[in-house]
Structure formats: C-alpha cells, structure tokens
PDB file of C-alpha atoms in Angstrom:
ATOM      1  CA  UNK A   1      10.352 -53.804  28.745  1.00  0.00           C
ATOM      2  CA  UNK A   2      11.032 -55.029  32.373  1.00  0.00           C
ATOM      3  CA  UNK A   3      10.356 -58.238  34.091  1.00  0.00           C
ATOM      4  CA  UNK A   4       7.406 -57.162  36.411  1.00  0.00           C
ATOM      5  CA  UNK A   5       6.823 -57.392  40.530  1.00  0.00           C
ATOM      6  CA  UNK A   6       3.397 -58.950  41.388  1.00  0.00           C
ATOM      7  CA  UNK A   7       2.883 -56.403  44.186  1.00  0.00           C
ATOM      8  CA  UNK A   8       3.610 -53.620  42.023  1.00  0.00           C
ATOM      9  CA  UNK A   9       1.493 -54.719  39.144  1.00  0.00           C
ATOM     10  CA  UNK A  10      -1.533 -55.274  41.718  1.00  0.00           C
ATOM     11  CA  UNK A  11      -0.959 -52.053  43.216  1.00  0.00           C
ATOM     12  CA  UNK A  12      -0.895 -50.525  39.965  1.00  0.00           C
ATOM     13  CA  UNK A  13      -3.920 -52.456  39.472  1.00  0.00           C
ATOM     14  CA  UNK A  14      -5.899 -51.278  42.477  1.00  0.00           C
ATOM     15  CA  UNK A  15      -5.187 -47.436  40.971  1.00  0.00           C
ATOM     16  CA  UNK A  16      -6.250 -47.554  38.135  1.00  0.00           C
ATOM     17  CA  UNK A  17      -9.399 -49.414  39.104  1.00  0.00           C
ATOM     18  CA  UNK A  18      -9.848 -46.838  42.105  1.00  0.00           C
ATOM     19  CA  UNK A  19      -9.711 -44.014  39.635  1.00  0.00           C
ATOM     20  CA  UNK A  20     -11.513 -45.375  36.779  1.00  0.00           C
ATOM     21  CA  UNK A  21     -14.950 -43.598  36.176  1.00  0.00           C
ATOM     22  CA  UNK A  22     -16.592 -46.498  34.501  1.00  0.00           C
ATOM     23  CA  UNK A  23     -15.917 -50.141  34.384  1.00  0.00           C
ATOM     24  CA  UNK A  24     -12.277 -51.459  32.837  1.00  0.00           C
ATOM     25  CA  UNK A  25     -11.579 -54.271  30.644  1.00  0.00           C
ATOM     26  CA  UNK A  26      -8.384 -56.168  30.574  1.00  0.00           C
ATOM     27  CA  UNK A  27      -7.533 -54.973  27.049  1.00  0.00           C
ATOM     28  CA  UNK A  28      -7.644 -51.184  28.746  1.00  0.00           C
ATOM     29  CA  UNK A  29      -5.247 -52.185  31.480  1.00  0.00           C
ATOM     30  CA  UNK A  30      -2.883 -54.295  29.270  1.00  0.00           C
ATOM     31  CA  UNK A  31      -2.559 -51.118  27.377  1.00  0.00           C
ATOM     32  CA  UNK A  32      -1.573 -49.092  30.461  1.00  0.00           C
ATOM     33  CA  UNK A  33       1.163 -51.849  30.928  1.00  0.00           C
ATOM     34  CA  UNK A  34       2.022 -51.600  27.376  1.00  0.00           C
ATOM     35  CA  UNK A  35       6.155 -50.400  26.692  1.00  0.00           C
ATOM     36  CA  UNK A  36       6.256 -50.702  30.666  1.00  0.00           C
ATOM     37  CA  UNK A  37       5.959 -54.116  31.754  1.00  0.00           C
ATOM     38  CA  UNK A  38       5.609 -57.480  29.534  1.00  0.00           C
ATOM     39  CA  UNK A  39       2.220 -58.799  31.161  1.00  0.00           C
ATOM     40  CA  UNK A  40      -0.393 -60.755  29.184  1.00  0.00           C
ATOM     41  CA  UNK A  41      -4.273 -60.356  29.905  1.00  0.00           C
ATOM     42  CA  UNK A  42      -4.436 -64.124  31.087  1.00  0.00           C
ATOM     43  CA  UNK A  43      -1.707 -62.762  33.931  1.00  0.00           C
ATOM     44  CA  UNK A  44      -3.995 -59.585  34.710  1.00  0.00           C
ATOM     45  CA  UNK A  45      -6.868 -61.695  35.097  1.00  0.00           C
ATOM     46  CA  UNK A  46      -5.186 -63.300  37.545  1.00  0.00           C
ATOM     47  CA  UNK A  47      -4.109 -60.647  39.858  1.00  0.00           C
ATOM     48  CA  UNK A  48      -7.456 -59.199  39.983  1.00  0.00           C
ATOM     49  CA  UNK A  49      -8.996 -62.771  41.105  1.00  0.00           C
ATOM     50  CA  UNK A  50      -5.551 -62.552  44.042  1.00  0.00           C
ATOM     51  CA  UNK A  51      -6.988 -58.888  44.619  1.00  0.00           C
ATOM     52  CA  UNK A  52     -11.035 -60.296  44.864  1.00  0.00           C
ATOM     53  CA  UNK A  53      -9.705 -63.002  47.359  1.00  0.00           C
ATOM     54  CA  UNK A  54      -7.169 -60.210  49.567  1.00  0.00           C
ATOM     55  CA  UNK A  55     -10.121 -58.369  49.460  1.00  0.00           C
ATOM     56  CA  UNK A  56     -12.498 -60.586  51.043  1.00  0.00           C
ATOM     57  CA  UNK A  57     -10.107 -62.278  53.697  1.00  0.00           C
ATOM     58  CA  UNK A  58      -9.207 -59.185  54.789  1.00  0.00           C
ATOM     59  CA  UNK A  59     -12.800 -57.759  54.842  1.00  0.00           C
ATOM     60  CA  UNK A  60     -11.785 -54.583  53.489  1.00  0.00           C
ATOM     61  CA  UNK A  61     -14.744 -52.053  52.844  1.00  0.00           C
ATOM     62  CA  UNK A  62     -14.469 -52.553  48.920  1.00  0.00           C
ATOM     63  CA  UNK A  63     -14.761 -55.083  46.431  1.00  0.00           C
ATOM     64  CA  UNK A  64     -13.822 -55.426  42.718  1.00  0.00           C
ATOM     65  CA  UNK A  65     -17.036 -56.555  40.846  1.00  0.00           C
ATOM     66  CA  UNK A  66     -16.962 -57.926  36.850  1.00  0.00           C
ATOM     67  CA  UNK A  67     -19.774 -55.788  34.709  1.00  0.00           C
ATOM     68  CA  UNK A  68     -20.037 -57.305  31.048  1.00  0.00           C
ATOM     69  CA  UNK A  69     -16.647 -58.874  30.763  1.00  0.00           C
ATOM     70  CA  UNK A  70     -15.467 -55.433  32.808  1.00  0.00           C
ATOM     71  CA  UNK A  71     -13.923 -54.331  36.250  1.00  0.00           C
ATOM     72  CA  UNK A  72     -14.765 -51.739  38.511  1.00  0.00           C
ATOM     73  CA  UNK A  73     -14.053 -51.125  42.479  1.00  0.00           C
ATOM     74  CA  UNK A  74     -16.840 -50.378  44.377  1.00  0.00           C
ATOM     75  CA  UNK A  75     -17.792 -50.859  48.210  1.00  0.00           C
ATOM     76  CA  UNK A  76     -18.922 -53.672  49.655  1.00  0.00           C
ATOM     77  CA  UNK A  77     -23.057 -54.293  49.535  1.00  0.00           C
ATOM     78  CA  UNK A  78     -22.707 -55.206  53.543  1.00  0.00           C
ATOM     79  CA  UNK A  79     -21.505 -51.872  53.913  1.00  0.00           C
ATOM     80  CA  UNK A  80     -24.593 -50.479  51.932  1.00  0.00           C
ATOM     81  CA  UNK A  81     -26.569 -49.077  55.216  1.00  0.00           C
ATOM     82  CA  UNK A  82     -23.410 -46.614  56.078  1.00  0.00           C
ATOM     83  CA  UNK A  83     -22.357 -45.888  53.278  1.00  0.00           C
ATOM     84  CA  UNK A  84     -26.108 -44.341  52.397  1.00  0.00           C
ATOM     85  CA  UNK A  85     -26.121 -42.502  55.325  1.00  0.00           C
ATOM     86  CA  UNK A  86     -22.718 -40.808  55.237  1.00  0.00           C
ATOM     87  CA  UNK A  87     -23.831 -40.119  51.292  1.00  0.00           C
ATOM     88  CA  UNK A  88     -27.508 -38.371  52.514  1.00  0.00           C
ATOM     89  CA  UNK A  89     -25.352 -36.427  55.327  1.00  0.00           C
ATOM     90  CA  UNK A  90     -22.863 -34.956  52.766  1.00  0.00           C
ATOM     91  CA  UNK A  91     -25.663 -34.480  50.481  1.00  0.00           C
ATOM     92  CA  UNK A  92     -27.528 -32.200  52.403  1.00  0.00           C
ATOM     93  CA  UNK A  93     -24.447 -30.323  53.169  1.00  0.00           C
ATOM     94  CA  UNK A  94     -22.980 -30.161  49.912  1.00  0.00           C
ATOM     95  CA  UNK A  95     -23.150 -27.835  47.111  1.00  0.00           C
ATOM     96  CA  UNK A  96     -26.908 -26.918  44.681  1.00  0.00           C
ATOM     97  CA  UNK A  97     -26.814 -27.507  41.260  1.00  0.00           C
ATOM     98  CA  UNK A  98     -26.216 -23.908  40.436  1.00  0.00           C
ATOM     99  CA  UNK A  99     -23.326 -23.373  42.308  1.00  0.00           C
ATOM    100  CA  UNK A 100     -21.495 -26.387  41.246  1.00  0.00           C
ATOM    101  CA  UNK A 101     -22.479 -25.392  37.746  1.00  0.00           C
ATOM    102  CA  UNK A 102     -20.507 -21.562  38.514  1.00  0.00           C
ATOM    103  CA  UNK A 103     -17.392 -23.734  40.286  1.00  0.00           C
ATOM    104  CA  UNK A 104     -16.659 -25.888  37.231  1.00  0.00           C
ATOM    105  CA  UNK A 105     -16.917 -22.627  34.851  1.00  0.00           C
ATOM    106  CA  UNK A 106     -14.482 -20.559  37.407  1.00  0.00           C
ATOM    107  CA  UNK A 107     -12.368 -24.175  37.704  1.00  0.00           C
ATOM    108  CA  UNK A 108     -11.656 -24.090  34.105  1.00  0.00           C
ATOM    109  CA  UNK A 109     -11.692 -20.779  32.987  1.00  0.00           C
ATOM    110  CA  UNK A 110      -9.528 -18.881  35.748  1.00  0.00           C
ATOM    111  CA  UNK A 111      -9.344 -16.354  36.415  1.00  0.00           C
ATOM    112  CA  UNK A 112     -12.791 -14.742  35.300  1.00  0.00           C
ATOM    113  CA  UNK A 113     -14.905 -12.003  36.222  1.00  0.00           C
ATOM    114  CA  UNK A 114     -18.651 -12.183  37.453  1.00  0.00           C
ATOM    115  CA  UNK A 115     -19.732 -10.659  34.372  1.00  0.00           C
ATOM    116  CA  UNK A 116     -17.934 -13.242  31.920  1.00  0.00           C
ATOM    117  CA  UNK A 117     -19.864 -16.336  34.365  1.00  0.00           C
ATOM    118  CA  UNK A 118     -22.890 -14.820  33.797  1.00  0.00           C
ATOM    119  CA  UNK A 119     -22.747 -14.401  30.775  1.00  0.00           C
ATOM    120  CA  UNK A 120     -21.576 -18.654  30.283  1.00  0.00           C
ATOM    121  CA  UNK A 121     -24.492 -19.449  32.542  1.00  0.00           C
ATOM    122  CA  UNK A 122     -27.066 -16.813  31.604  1.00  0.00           C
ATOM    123  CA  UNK A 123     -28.265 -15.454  35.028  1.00  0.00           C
ATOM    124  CA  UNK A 124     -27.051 -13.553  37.929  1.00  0.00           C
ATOM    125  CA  UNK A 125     -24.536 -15.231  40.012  1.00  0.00           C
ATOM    126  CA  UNK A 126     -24.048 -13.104  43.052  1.00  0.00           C
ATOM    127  CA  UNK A 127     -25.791 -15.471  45.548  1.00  0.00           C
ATOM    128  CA  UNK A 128     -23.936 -18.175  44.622  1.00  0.00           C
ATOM    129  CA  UNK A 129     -20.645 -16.506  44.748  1.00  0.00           C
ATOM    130  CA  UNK A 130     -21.429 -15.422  48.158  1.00  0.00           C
ATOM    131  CA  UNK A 131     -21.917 -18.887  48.857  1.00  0.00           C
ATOM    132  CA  UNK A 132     -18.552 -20.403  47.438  1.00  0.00           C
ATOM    133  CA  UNK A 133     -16.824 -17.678  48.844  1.00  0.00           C
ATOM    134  CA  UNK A 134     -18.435 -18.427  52.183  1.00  0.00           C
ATOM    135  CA  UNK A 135     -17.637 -22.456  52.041  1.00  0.00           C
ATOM    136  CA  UNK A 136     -13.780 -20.955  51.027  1.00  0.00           C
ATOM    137  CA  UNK A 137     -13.861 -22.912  47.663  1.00  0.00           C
ATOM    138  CA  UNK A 138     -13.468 -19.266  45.665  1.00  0.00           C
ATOM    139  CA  UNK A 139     -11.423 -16.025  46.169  1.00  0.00           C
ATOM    140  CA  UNK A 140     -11.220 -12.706  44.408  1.00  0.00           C
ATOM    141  CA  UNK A 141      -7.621 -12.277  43.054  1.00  0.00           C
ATOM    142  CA  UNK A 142      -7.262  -8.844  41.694  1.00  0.00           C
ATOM    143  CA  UNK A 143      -9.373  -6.726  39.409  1.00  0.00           C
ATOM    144  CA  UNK A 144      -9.385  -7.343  35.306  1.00  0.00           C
ATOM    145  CA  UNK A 145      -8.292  -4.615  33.244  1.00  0.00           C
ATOM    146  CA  UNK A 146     -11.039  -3.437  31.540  1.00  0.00           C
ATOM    147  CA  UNK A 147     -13.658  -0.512  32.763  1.00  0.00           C
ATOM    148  CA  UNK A 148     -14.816  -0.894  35.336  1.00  0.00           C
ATOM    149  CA  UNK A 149     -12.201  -2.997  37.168  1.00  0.00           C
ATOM    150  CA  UNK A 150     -14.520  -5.921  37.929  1.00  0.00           C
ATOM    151  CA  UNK A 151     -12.784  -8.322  40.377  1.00  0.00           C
ATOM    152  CA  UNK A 152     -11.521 -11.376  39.224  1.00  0.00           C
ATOM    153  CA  UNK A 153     -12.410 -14.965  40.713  1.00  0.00           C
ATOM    154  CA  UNK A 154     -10.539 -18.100  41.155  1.00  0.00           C
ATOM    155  CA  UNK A 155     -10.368 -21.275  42.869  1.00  0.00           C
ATOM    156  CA  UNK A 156      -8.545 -21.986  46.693  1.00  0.00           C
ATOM    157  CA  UNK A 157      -6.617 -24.732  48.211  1.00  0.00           C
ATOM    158  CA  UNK A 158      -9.919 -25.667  49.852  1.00  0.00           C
ATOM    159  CA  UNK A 159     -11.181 -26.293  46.362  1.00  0.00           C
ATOM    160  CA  UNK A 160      -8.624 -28.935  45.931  1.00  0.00           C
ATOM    161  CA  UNK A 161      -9.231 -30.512  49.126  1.00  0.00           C
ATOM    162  CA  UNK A 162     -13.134 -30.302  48.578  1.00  0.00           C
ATOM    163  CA  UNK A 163     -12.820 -32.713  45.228  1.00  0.00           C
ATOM    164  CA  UNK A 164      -9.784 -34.898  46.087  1.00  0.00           C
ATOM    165  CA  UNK A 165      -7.089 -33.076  43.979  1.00  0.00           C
ATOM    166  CA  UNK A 166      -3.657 -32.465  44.698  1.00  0.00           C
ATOM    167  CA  UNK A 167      -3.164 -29.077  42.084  1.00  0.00           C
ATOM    168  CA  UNK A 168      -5.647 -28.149  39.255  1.00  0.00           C
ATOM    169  CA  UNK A 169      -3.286 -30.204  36.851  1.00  0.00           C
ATOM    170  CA  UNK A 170      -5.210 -33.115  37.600  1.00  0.00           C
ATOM    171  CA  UNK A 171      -8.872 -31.282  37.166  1.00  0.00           C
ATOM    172  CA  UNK A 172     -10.878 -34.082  35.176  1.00  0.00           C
ATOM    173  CA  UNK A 173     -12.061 -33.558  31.390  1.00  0.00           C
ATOM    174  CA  UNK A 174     -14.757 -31.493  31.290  1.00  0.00           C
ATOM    175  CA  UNK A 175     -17.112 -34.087  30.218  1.00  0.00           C
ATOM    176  CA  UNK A 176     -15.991 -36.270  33.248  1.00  0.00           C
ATOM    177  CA  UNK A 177     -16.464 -33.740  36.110  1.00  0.00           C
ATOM    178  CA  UNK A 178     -16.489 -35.573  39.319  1.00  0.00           C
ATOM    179  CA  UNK A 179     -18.950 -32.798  40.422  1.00  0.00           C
ATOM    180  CA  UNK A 180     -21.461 -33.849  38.124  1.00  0.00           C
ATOM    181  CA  UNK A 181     -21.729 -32.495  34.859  1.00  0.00           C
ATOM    182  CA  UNK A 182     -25.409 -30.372  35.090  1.00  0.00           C
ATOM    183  CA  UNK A 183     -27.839 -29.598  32.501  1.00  0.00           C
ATOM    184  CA  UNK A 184     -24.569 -29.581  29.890  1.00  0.00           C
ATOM    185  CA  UNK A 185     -22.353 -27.299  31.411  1.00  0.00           C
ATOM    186  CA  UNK A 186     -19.133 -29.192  30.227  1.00  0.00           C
ATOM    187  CA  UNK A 187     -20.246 -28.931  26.803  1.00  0.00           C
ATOM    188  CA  UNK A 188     -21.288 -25.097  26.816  1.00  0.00           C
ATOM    189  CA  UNK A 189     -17.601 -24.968  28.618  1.00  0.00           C
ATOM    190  CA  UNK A 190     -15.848 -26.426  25.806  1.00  0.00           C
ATOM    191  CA  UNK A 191     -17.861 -24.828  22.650  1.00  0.00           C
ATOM    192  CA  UNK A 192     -18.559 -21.420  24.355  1.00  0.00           C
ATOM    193  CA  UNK A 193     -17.751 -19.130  22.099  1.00  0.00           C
ATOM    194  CA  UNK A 194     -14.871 -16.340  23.491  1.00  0.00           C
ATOM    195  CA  UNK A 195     -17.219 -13.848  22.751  1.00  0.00           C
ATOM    196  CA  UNK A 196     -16.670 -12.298  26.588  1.00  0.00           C
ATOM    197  CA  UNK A 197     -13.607 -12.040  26.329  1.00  0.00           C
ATOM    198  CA  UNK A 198     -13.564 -10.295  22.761  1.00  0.00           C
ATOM    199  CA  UNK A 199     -16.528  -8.029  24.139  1.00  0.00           C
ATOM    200  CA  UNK A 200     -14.183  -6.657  27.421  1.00  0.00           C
ATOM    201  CA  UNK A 201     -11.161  -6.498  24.679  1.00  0.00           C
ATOM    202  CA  UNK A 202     -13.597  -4.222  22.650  1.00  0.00           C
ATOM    203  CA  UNK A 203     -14.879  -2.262  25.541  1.00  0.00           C
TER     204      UNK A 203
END
C-alpha cells in the first residue's frame, strides 16, 4: 500500500460521491481505498468535513449532506428555484415512459429486432421507434438472419451523450438504470426467458 496525497484522496472522494446512486458510508469508501491507499475512516471523515468547508467558501453549486450516518452530493437548496426549472424544461422535452422502457431493452440486448422488443414489452413498438430514431438515440444496423429479414436495432453515439456515458461498457446494472427503471423492466430484462431468440432459431 502507498502513502496517500490529500488532493488525490479528496478528488477520489468527490467521484465516488458524484457517482454514487444512494448515500455512502465511510466503511463503503474505506473499502474502495482498501489494497490502494492506507487511510483510516477517522482520516476520511476528515476530508469530507475539508470538502463541506471548500464547498461552501467557494460557493460551488453542490454540497455534500450526511443522511443516517451516510454521504451523498447533492446541489445546493439556494440553488433549488433553477435547478426545478431546468428539471421541468428537460422534462417536458425528454423521453415517455414507453420509450425509455424500449431504449433500455435495445441498450442491453443489442442488436435486436422489432419483433423480439415486442415481444419483451408485449405491445407494438413502431411509434416509439419512430420516435428514438427521430431524437437519433437508435439506428437500424443490418437485417437478422431469419425470414423475413427484419432489421436490426441498436443504440448511437447520441445515446451515449443523451445519458452521460463515454461507451456502453459503463451502461449501469439493470436494476440501477439512470433512466428510471419503469413498471419492472430491469427485472423482466434480466429473467426474460430467450424464448425469442429460440423461436427465430426455430423458424
């Protein structure tokens, strides 16, 4: 283990707590640290009070907040007014709950067919692919080889850019979708049985 920098373990800090879907406690960062960097919770503690008090002097637009013994990043409640309205803008220009539902099945399953979506979700898709495809989150890449030659759907570069991701490598787990996770879909993702697939193969 190395001896450890303070900026880099409060930049480290400010990561993971940026990232972090729920609030941390310092037994979950001392763990990240863990084989890396000999760094004791008491030491932790105290670069996140140095990051509270950088935070404040400098009247940056965000704020690390304690939650039952916990730590999260989140912006700061003088900021509340703006940040509501930029969040009501992008709301109304964002994506329904059916389409994001048909993104995060193409996101994970790639490259699929129309047929094999509607047959995860259960009803016809075509309006909403028109959509994604319109947006430029969604492009056809080839045709499948089965009869018919339906054409086969993945994700674009604009996808990546639309959700903050730098390749589909760092795609969340499906049961923490940043895109929200509607009326189960992660689950019916992971236990769907690959009974479209086996169907085509069998066609």
């Amino acid at each position: 283990m190395s001896a450890f920098d303070p900026r880099r373990v409060k930049s480290i800090l400010e990561s993971i707590l940026m990232v972090a879907a729920e609030p941390v406690s310092l037994q979950d960062i001392q763990e990240t640290f863990e084989g890396e960097m000999e760094i004791s919770s008491l030491e932790i503690l105290a670069f996140i009070e140095e990051l509270k008090i950088e935070y404040l002097s400098q009247m940056r637009g965000y704020q690390i907040t304690e939650v039952a013994g916990k730590y999260q990043l989140c912006t700061d409640p003088q900021n509340a007014q703006w940040v509501k309205k930029f969040l009501q803008a992008a709301h109304a220009e964002g994506l329904s709950k059916p389409a994001l539902e048909t993104l995060a099945i193409i996101a994970y399953r790639q490259p699929l067919t129309k047929l094999e979506m509607e047959g995860i979700r259960g009803v016809n898709v075509d309006g909403v692919l028109k959509k994604l495809t319109d947006k430029g989150l969604i492009r056809t890449r080839g045709k499948k080889d089965i009869m018919g030659h339906p054409f086969l759907y993945v994700t674009t570069e604009r996808f990546l850019e639309y959700f903050g991701l730098k390749s589909l490598e760092d795609l969340p787990q499906k049961q923490e979708l940043s895109f929200k996770k509607t009326n189960g879909i992660s689950e019916r993702l992971e236990h769907e049985p690959e009974k479209i697939e086996t169907e085509n193969r069998s066609n």
